[in-house]
PDB file of C-alpha atoms in Angstrom:
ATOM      1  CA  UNK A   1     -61.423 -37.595  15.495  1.00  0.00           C
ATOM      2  CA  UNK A   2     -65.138 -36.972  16.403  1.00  0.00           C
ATOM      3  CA  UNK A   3     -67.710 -34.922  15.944  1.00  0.00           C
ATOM      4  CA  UNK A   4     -69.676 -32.084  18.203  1.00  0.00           C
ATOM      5  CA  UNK A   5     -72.242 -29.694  16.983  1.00  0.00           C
ATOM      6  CA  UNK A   6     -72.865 -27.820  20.037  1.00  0.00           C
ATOM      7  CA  UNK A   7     -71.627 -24.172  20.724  1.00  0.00           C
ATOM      8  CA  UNK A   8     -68.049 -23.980  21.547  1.00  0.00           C
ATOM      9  CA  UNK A   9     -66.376 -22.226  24.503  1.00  0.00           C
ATOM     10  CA  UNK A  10     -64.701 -19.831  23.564  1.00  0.00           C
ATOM     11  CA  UNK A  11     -62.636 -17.638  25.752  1.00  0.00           C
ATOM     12  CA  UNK A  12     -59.805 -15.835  23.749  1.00  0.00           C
ATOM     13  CA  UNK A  13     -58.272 -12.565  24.080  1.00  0.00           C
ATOM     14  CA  UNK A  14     -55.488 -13.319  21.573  1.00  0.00           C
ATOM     15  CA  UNK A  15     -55.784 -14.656  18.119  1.00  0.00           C
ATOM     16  CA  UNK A  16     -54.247 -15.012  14.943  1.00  0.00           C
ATOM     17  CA  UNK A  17     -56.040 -15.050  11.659  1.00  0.00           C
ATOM     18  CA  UNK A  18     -54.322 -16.597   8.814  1.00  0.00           C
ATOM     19  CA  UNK A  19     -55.873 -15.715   5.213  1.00  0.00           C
ATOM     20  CA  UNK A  20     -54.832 -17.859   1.837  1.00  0.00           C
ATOM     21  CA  UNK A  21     -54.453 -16.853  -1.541  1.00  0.00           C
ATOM     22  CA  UNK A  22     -56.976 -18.718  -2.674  1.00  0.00           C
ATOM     23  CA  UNK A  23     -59.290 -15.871  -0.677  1.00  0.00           C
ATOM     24  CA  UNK A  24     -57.616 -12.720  -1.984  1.00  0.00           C
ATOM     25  CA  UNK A  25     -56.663 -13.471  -5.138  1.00  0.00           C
ATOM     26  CA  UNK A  26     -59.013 -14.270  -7.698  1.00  0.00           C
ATOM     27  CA  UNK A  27     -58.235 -17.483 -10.315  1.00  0.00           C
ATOM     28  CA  UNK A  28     -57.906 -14.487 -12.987  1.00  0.00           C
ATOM     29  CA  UNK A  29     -55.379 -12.653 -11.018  1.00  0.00           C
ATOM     30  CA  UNK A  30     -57.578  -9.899  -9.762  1.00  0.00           C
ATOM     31  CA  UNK A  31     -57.772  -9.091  -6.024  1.00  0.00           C
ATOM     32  CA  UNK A  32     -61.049  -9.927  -4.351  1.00  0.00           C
ATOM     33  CA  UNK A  33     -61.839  -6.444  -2.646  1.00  0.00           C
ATOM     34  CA  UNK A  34     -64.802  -7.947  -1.034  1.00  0.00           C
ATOM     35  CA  UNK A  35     -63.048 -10.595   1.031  1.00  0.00           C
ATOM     36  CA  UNK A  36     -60.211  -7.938   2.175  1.00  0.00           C
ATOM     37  CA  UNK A  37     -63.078  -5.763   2.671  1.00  0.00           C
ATOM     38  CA  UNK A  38     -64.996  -7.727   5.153  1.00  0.00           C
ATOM     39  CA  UNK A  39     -61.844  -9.573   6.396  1.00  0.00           C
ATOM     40  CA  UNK A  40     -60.538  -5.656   7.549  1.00  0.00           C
ATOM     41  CA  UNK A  41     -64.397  -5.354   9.045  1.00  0.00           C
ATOM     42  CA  UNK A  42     -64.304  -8.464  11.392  1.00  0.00           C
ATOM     43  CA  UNK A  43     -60.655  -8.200  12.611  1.00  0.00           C
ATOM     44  CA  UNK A  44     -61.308  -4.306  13.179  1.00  0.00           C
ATOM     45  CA  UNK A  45     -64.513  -5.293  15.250  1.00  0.00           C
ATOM     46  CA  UNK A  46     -62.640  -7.508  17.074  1.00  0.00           C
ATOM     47  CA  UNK A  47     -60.412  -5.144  18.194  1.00  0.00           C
ATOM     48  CA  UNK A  48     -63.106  -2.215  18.921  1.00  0.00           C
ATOM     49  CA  UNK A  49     -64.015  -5.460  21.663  1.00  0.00           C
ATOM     50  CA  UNK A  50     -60.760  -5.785  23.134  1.00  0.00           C
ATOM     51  CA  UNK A  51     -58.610  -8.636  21.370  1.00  0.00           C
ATOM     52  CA  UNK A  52     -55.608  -8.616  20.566  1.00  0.00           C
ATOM     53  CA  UNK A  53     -55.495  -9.693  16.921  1.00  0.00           C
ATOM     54  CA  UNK A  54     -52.426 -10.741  14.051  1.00  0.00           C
ATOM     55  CA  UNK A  55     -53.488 -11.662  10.659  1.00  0.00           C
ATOM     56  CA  UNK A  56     -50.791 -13.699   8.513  1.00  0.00           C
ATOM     57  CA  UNK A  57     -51.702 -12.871   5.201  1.00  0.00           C
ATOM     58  CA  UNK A  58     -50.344 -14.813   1.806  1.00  0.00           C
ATOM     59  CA  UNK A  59     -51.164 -13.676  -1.734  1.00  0.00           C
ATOM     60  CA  UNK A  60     -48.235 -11.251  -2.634  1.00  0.00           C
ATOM     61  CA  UNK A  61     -46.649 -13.603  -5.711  1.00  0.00           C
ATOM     62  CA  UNK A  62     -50.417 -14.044  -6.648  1.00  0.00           C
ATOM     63  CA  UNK A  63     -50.936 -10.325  -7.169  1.00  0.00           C
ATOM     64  CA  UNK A  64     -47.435  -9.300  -8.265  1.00  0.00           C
ATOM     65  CA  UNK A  65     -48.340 -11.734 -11.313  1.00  0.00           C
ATOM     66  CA  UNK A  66     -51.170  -9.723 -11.543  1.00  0.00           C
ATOM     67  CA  UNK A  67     -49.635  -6.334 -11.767  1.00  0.00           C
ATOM     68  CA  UNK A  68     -46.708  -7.816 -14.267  1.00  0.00           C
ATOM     69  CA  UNK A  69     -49.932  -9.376 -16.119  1.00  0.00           C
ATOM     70  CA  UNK A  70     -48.165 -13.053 -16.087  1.00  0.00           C
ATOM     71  CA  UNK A  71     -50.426 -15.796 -16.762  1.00  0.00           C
ATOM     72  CA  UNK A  72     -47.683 -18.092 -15.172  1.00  0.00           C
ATOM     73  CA  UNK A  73     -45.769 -18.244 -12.322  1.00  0.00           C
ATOM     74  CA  UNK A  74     -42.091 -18.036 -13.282  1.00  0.00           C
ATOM     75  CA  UNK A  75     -39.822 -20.911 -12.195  1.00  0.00           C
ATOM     76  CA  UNK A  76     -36.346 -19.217 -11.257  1.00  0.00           C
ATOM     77  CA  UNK A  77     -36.443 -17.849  -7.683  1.00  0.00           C
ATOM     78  CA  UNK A  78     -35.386 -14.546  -8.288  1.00  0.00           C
ATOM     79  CA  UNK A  79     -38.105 -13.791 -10.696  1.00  0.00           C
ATOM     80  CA  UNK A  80     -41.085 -14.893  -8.059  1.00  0.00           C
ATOM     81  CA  UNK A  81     -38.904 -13.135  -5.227  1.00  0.00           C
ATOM     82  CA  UNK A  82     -39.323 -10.497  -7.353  1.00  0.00           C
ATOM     83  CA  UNK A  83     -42.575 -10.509  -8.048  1.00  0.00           C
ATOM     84  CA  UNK A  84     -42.680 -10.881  -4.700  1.00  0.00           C
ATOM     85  CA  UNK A  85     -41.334  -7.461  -3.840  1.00  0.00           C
ATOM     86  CA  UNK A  86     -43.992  -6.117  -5.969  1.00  0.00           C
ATOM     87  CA  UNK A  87     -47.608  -7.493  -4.445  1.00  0.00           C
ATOM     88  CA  UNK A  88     -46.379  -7.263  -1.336  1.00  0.00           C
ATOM     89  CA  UNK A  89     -46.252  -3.396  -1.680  1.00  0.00           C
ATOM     90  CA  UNK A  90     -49.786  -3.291  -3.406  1.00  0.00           C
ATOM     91  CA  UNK A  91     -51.365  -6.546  -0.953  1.00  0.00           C
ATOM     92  CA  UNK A  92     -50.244  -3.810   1.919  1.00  0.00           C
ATOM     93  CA  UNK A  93     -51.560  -0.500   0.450  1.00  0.00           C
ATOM     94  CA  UNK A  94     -55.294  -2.367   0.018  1.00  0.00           C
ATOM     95  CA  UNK A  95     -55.107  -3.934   3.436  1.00  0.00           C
ATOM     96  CA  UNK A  96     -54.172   0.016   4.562  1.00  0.00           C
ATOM     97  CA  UNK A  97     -57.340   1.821   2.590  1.00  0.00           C
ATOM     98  CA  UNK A  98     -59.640  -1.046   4.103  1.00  0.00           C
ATOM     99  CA  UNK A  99     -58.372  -1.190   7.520  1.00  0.00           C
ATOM    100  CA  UNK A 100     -58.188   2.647   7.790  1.00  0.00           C
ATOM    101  CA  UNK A 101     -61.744   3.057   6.565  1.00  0.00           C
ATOM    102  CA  UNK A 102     -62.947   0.812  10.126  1.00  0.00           C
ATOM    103  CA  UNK A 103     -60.701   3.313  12.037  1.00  0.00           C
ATOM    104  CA  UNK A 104     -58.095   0.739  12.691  1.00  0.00           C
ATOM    105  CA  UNK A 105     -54.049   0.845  12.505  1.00  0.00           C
ATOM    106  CA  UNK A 106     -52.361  -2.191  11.099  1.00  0.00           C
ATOM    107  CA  UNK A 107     -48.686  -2.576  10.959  1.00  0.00           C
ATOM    108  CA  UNK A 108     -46.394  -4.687   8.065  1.00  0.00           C
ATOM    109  CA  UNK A 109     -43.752  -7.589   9.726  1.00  0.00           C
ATOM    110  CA  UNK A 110     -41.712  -9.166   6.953  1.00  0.00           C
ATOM    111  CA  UNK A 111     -40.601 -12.564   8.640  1.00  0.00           C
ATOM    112  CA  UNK A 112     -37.971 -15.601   8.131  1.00  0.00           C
ATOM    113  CA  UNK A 113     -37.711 -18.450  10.079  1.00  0.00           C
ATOM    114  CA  UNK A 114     -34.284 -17.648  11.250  1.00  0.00           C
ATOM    115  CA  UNK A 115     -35.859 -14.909  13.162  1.00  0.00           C
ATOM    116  CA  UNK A 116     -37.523 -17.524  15.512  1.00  0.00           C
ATOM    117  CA  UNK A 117     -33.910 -19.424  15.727  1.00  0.00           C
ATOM    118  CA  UNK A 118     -31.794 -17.169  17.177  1.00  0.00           C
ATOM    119  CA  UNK A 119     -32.893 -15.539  20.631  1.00  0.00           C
ATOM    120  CA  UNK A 120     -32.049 -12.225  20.398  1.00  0.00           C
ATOM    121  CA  UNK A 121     -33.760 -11.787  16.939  1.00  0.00           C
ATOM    122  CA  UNK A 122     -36.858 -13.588  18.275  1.00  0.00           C
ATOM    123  CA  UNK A 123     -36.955 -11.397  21.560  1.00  0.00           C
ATOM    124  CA  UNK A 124     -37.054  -8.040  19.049  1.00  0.00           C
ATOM    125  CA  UNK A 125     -39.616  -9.613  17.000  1.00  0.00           C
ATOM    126  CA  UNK A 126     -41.610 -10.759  20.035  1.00  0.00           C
ATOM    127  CA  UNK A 127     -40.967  -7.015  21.927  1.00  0.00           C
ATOM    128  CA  UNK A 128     -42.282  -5.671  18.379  1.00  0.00           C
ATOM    129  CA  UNK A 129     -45.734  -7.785  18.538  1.00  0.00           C
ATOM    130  CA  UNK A 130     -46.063  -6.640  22.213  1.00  0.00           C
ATOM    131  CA  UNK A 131     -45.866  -3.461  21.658  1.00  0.00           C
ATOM    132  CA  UNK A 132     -48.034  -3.277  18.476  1.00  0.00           C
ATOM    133  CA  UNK A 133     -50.807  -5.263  19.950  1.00  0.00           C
ATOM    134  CA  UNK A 134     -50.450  -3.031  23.254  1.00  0.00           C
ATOM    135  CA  UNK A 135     -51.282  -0.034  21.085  1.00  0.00           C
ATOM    136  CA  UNK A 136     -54.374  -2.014  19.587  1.00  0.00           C
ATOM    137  CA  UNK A 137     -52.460  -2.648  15.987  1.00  0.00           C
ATOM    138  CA  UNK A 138     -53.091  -5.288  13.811  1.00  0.00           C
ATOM    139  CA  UNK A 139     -49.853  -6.751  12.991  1.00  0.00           C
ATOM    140  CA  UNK A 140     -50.178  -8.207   9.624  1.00  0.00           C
ATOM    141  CA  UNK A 141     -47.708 -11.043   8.762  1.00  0.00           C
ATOM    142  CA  UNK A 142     -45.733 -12.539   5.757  1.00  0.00           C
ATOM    143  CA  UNK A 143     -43.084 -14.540   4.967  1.00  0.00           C
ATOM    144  CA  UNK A 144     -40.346 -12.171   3.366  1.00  0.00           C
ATOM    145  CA  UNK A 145     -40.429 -14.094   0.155  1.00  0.00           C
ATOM    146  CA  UNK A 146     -37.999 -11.777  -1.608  1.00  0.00           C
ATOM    147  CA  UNK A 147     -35.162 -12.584   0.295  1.00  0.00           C
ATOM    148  CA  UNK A 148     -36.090 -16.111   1.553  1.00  0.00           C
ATOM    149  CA  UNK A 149     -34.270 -18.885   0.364  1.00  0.00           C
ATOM    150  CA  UNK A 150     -33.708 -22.542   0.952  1.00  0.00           C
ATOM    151  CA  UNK A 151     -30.045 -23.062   2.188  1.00  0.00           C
ATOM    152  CA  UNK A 152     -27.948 -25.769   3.629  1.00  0.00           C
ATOM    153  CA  UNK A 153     -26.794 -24.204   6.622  1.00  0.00           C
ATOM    154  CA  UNK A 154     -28.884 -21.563   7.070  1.00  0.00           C
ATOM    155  CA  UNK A 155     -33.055 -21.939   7.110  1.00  0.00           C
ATOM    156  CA  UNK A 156     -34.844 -18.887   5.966  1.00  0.00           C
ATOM    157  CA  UNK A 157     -37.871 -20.101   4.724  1.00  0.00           C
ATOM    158  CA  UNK A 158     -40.995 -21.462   6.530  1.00  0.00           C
ATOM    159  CA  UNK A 159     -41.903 -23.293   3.821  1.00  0.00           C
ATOM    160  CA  UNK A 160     -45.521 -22.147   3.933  1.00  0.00           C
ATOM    161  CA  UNK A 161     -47.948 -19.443   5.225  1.00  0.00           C
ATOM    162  CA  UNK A 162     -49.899 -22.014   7.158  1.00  0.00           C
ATOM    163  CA  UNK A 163     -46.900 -23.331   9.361  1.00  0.00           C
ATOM    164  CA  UNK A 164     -45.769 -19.586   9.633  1.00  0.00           C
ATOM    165  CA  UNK A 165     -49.136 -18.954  11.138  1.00  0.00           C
ATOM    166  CA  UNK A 166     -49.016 -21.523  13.901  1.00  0.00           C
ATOM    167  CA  UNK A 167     -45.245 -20.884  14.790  1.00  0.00           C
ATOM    168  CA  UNK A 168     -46.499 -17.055  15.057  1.00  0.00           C
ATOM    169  CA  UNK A 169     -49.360 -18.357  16.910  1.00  0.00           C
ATOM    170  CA  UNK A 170     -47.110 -20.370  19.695  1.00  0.00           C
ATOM    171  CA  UNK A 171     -44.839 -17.715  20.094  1.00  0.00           C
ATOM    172  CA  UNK A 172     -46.463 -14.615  20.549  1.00  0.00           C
ATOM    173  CA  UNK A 173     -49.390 -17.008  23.123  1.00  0.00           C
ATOM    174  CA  UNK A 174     -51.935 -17.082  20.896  1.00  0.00           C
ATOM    175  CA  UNK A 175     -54.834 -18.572  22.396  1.00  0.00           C
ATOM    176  CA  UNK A 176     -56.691 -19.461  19.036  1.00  0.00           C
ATOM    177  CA  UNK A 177     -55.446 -19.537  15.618  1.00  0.00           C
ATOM    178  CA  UNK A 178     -58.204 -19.355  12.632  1.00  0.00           C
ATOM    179  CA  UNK A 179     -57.434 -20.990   9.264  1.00  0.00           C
ATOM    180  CA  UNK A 180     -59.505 -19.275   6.182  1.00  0.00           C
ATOM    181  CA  UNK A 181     -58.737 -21.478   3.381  1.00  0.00           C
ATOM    182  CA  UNK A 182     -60.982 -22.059  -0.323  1.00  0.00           C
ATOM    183  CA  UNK A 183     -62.687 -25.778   1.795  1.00  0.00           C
ATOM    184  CA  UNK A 184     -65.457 -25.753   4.550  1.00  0.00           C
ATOM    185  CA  UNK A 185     -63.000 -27.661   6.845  1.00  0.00           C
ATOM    186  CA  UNK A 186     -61.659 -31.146   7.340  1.00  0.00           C
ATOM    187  CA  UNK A 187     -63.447 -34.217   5.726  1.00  0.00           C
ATOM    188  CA  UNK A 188     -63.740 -37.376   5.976  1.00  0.00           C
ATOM    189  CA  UNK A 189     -62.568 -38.114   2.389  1.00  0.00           C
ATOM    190  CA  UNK A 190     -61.708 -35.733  -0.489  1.00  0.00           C
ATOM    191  CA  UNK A 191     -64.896 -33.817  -0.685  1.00  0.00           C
ATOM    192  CA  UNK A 192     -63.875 -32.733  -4.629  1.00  0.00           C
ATOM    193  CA  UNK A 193     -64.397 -36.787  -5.333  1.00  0.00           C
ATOM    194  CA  UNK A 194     -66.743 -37.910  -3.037  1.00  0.00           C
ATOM    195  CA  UNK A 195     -70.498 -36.470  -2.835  1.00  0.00           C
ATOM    196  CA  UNK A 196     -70.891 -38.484   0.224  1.00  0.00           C
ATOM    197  CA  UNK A 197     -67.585 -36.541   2.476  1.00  0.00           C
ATOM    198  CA  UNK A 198     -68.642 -35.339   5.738  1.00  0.00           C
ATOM    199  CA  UNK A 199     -67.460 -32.282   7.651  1.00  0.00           C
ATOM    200  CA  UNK A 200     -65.620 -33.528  10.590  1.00  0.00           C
ATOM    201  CA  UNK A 201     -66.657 -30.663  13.758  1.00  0.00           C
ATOM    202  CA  UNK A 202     -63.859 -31.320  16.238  1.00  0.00           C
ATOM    203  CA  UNK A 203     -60.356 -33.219  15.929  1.00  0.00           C
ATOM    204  CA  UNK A 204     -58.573 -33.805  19.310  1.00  0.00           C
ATOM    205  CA  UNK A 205     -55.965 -35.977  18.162  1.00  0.00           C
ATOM    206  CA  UNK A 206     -53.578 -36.135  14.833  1.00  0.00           C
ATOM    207  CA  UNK A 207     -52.004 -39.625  13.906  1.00  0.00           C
ATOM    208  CA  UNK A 208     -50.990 -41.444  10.562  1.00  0.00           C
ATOM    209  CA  UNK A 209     -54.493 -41.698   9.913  1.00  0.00           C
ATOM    210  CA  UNK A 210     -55.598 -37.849   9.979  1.00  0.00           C
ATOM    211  CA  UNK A 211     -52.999 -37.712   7.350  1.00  0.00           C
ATOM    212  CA  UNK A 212     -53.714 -40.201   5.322  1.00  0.00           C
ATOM    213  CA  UNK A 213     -57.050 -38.670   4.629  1.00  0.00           C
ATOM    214  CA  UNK A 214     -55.843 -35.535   3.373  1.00  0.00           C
ATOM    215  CA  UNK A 215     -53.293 -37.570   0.958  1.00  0.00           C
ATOM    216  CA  UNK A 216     -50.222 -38.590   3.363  1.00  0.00           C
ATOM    217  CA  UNK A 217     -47.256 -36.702   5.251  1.00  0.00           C
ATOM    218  CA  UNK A 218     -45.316 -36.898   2.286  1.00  0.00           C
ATOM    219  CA  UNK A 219     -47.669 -35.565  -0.728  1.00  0.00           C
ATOM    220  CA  UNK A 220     -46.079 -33.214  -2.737  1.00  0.00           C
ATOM    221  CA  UNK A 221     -49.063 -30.501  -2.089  1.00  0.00           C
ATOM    222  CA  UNK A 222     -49.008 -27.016  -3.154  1.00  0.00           C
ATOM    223  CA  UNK A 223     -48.150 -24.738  -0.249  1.00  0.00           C
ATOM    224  CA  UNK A 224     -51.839 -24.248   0.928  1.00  0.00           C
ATOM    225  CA  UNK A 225     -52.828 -28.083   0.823  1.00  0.00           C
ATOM    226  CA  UNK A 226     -54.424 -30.170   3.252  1.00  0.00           C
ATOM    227  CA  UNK A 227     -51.773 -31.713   4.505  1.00  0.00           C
ATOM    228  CA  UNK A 228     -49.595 -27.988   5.676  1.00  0.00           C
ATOM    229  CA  UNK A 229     -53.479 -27.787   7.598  1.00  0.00           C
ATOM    230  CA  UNK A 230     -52.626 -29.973   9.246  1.00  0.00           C
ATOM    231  CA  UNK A 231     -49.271 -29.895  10.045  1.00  0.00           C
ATOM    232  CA  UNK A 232     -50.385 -26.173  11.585  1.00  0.00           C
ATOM    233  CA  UNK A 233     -53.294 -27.697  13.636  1.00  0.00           C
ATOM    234  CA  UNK A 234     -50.535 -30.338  14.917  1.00  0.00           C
ATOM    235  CA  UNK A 235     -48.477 -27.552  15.949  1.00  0.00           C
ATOM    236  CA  UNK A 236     -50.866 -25.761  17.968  1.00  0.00           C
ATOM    237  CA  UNK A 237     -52.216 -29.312  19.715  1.00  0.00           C
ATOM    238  CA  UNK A 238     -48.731 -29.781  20.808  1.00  0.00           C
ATOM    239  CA  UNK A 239     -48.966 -26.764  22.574  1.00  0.00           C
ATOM    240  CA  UNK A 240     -51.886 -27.207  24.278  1.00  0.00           C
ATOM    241  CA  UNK A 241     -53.460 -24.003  21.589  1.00  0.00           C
ATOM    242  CA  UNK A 242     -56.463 -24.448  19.524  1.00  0.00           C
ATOM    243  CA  UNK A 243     -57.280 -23.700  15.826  1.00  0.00           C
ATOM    244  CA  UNK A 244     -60.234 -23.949  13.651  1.00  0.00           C
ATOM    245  CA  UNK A 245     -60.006 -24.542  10.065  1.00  0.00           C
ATOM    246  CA  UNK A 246     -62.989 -22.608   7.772  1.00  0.00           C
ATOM    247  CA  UNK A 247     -63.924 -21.415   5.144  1.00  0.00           C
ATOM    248  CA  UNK A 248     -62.471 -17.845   3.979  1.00  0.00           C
ATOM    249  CA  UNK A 249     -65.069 -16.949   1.233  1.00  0.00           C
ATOM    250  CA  UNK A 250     -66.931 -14.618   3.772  1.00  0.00           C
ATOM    251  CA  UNK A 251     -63.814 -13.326   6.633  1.00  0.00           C
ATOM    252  CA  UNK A 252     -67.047 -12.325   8.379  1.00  0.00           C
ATOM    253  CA  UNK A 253     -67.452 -15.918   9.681  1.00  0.00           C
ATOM    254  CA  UNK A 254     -64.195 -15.321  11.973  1.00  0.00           C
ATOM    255  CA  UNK A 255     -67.075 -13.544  14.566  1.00  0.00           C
ATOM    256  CA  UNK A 256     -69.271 -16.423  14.322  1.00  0.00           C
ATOM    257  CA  UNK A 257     -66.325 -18.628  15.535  1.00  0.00           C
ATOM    258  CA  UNK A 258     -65.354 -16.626  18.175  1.00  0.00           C
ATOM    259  CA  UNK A 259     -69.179 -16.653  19.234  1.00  0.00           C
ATOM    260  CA  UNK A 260     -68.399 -20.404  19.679  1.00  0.00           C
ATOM    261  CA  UNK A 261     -70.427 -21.360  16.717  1.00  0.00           C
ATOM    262  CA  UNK A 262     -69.956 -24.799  15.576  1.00  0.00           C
ATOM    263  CA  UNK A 263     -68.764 -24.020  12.208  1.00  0.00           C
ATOM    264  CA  UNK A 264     -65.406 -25.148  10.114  1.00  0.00           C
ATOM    265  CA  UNK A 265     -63.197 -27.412  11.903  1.00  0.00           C
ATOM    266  CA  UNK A 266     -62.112 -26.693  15.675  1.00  0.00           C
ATOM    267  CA  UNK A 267     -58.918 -28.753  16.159  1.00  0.00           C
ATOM    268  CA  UNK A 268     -58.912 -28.368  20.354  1.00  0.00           C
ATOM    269  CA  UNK A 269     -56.420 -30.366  22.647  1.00  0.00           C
ATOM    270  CA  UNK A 270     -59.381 -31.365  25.417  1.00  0.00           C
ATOM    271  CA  UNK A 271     -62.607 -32.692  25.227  1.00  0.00           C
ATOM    272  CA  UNK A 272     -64.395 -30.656  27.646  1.00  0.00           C
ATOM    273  CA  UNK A 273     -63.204 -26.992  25.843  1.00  0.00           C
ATOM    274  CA  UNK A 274     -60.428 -25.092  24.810  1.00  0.00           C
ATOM    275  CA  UNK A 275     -57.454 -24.417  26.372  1.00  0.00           C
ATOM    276  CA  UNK A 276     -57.127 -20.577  27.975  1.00  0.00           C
ATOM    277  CA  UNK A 277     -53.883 -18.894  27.704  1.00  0.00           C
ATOM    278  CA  UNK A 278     -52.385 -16.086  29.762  1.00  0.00           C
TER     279      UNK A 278
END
């Protein structure tokens, strides 16, 4: 780990955004227009420049709850792959109005992991994001929680949004995959308990000891935690990919990253720069 405050170089011509719940969904329930408002803006700029862009969004148990007006989520499966079913139809019809008002097409891929395991599934998913970035789509992401399950045999779920978004990001050749999340970045200690945490800029390297910072490999986190960051960022180091983890209260700060600002986290696999891909 170390730290770098100078502009970054950044050459990327395709990305993939990955937005939390935390950032769409309100702690009441309510979806926060203004975030999918200016998150629709920055990607749809980024396109009217060129890039190729996929944004793996979370948030549809969050705002079927919502719509049901649950104050809890419910433990059996079915019920949350339910509700499920529901927000992801309304998370899609917002993302829709607010993309369509910035002139910009987006298109809906339902994903499970055995997609990526078997090759001729994964070569009609890939062909799919070819030919939907090709025609300057934004392919927006999500697990397919209603019919995901965890099986013996069979592995259907990611397990989270944030290693979905880095296995998306290797596969399709991302160059750059941005992490908006409800935390600046990665500290040097829990920045919720300690006044005195500092923002690390720039991680190389992941060991024992970047983990043990964000509460260990094995802490039973909520999907979202510090420690799936992390696992994500690992991902894309061990592929020679960068990612930079910020925060997602304004999406609009996804242009000041790819301006090479120094802001957030940028998890890179050399010292001199980032990696370029294709």
């Amino acid at each position: 780990m170390g730290a770098q405050l100078s502009n970054r170089k950044m050459n990327v011509k395709r990305l993939v955004v990955k937005v939390g719940t935390s950032s769409l969904v309100y702690p009441s329930g309510g979806l926060n227009l203004k975030v999918i408002d200016q998150l629709a803006f920055a990607l749809s700029t980024l396109c009217g420049q060129g890039k190729e862009v996929i944004l793996v969004s979370s948030g549809a148990i969050g705002v079927g709850l919502n719509a049901l007006r649950l104050k809890e989520r419910p433990k059996e499966i079915s019920e949350q792959q339910a509700l499920a079913s529901i927000g992801q139809s309304k998370l899609i019809t917002m993302f829709n109005q607010r993309f369509a008002h910035y002139n910009q097409t987006i298109g809906q891929l339902l994903l499970t992991h055995d997609v990526f395991d078997f090759p001729a599934s994964n070569q009609h998913v890939m062909d799919t994001f070819d030919k939907l970035l090709a025609r300057h789509v934004v392919p927006i992401v999500n697990e397919n929680d209603s019919i995901a399950v965890d099986e013996m045999d069979h592995r259907t779920k990611f397990g989270d949004n944030d290693q979905l978004s880095a296995i998306v990001a290797t596969h399709v050749d991302a160059d750059l995959l941005i992490m908006l999340s409800d935390i600046e970045g990665f500290y040097d200690q829990n920045p919720l308990k300690h006044d005195d945490a500092q923002l690390i800029s720039t991680i190389h390297h992941i060991d024992d000891g970047t983990y043990a910072v964000a509460g260990g490999r094995g802490s039973r986190y909520g999907t979202g935690g510090m420690v799936t960051k992390l696992t994500a960022a690992e991902i894309m180091l061990k592929d020679h990919r960068q990612m930079v983890l910020a925060s997602g209260k304004d999406p609009a700060i996804i242009l000041d990253i790819l301006a090479g600002k120094p802001v957030g986290t940028w998890f890179t696999p050399e010292e001199k720069g980032a990696v370029q891909h294709g």
